[in-house]
Amino acid sequence: MKRTVTWTVFLIVGLFGVVVKGGPYREAGVCSYIGPGHKATTPSDANGVINPIFRGWADAVVSYEPAPDVGYEWSNPYMALGASYSNTSPSDYMFDVVSLGDLYQADINAGMPPGRITLSFTETIRDQNGYDFVVFENSFYFDENQYFCELGYVEVSSDGVNFARFPSVSLTGGRVGAYGMIDITNVYNLAGKHINSGDEFTGTPFDLSEITNEPNVAAGLVDLNNILYVRIVDIPGSGDFRDNARKLVDPCTWPNWGYYDTNHPIYDAWVTYDSGGFDLEAIGVLRPQQYGGDINLDGIVDYEDLDIFADCWLSHFGQDNYLARCDLAKPKDLIVNFKDFAAFAKDWRKVEQWRGN
């Protein structure tokens, strides 16, 4: 009886709609630490442990090529190795990063490349069910959907020579100034959009299935089941660098998607100094997700996931309340409807093996 009531509530809530302010990209970050009940916590929590959804972390620096003028205390690339916030004491979290540096306008005009870093992995990253790896920066919260973020492109490789870049979207309308804020729900597939400080420790997840059609993947130069290298490339937030929105969505497939007919300039806090540009904290490798209905990634398909699903009911990509993780039916059609609900119901009360008790 309780389950029947729940489905009824879900339909009522969904059919009348729930409007969430902000842009179309509301995917939550993946938390690095959990406490009792598999609830997100902080590294300083005595009862907290590394989230068991992770099966490995970057363990070697291949190259570190920062932009000029990175402060000495922010220039140690080995800070990005190992588990999230594993290289410093709880009182010094902010120092557990390596900065890629920022470019001034004169540098950009002269064609100077942005800072970048390449890390390698013993634990192979594979294209498995759900997200495949997570990139942690040190962004912080300011107000509802307003965050201090320094963004970066993400690229992957099997041999350390040939790389494939994730297609990304940035719908921020203009420059935000040095240490300005952006609405992260307008950003997709750029590392650094999720909060990893204060009382919220999360990273930006990436799904290798989204680069299946990238040229080096299609040519067999990048094997999505044998990713051993991840490269982060800083994006100076001046608007001189662009996203890859045209690769992500065909603008002709829906009337309201006209803003995907071009690649957009990317804006974030710019220019930043000393610890300028993208600050890499860690890169974690995820375990496969057996049950897509576990929308919040806590390892069990339950009422919390149902609430999220109901919020997205009958939404399509580009709407404020659409969430890609609720588009469960295969192949994805960018609409949350009864096919997705059937997939969710099939997973109801299932528990991921990695969750344990």
PDB file of C-alpha atoms in Angstrom, residues 12 18 39 44 74 90 181 201 233 251 294 309 311 317 330 339:
ATOM      1  CA  ILE A  12       0.615  14.243  -8.875  1.00  0.00           C
ATOM      2  CA  VAL A  18       8.146  21.645 -10.059  1.00  0.00           C
ATOM      3  CA  LYS A  39      25.423  10.522   4.005  1.00  0.00           C
ATOM      4  CA  SER A  44      37.366  16.428   9.240  1.00  0.00           C
ATOM      5  CA  TRP A  74      50.482  26.340  -5.273  1.00  0.00           C
ATOM      6  CA  PRO A  90      42.105  19.069   8.087  1.00  0.00           C
ATOM      7  CA  MET A 181      30.587  34.267  -9.412  1.00  0.00           C
ATOM      8  CA  PHE A 201      33.037  18.210  -0.698  1.00  0.00           C
ATOM      9  CA  VAL A 233      43.480  22.350 -19.357  1.00  0.00           C
ATOM     10  CA  PRO A 251      19.930  22.240 -32.316  1.00  0.00           C
ATOM     11  CA  ASP A 294      20.294   5.295  -7.855  1.00  0.00           C
ATOM     12  CA  PHE A 309      12.801  11.744 -10.333  1.00  0.00           C
ATOM     13  CA  ASP A 311      11.003  16.776  -9.771  1.00  0.00           C
ATOM     14  CA  PHE A 317      16.764  18.713 -22.058  1.00  0.00           C
ATOM     15  CA  LYS A 330      18.061   3.272 -23.309  1.00  0.00           C
ATOM     16  CA  LYS A 339       9.803   4.810 -20.292  1.00  0.00           C
TER      17      LYS A 339
END
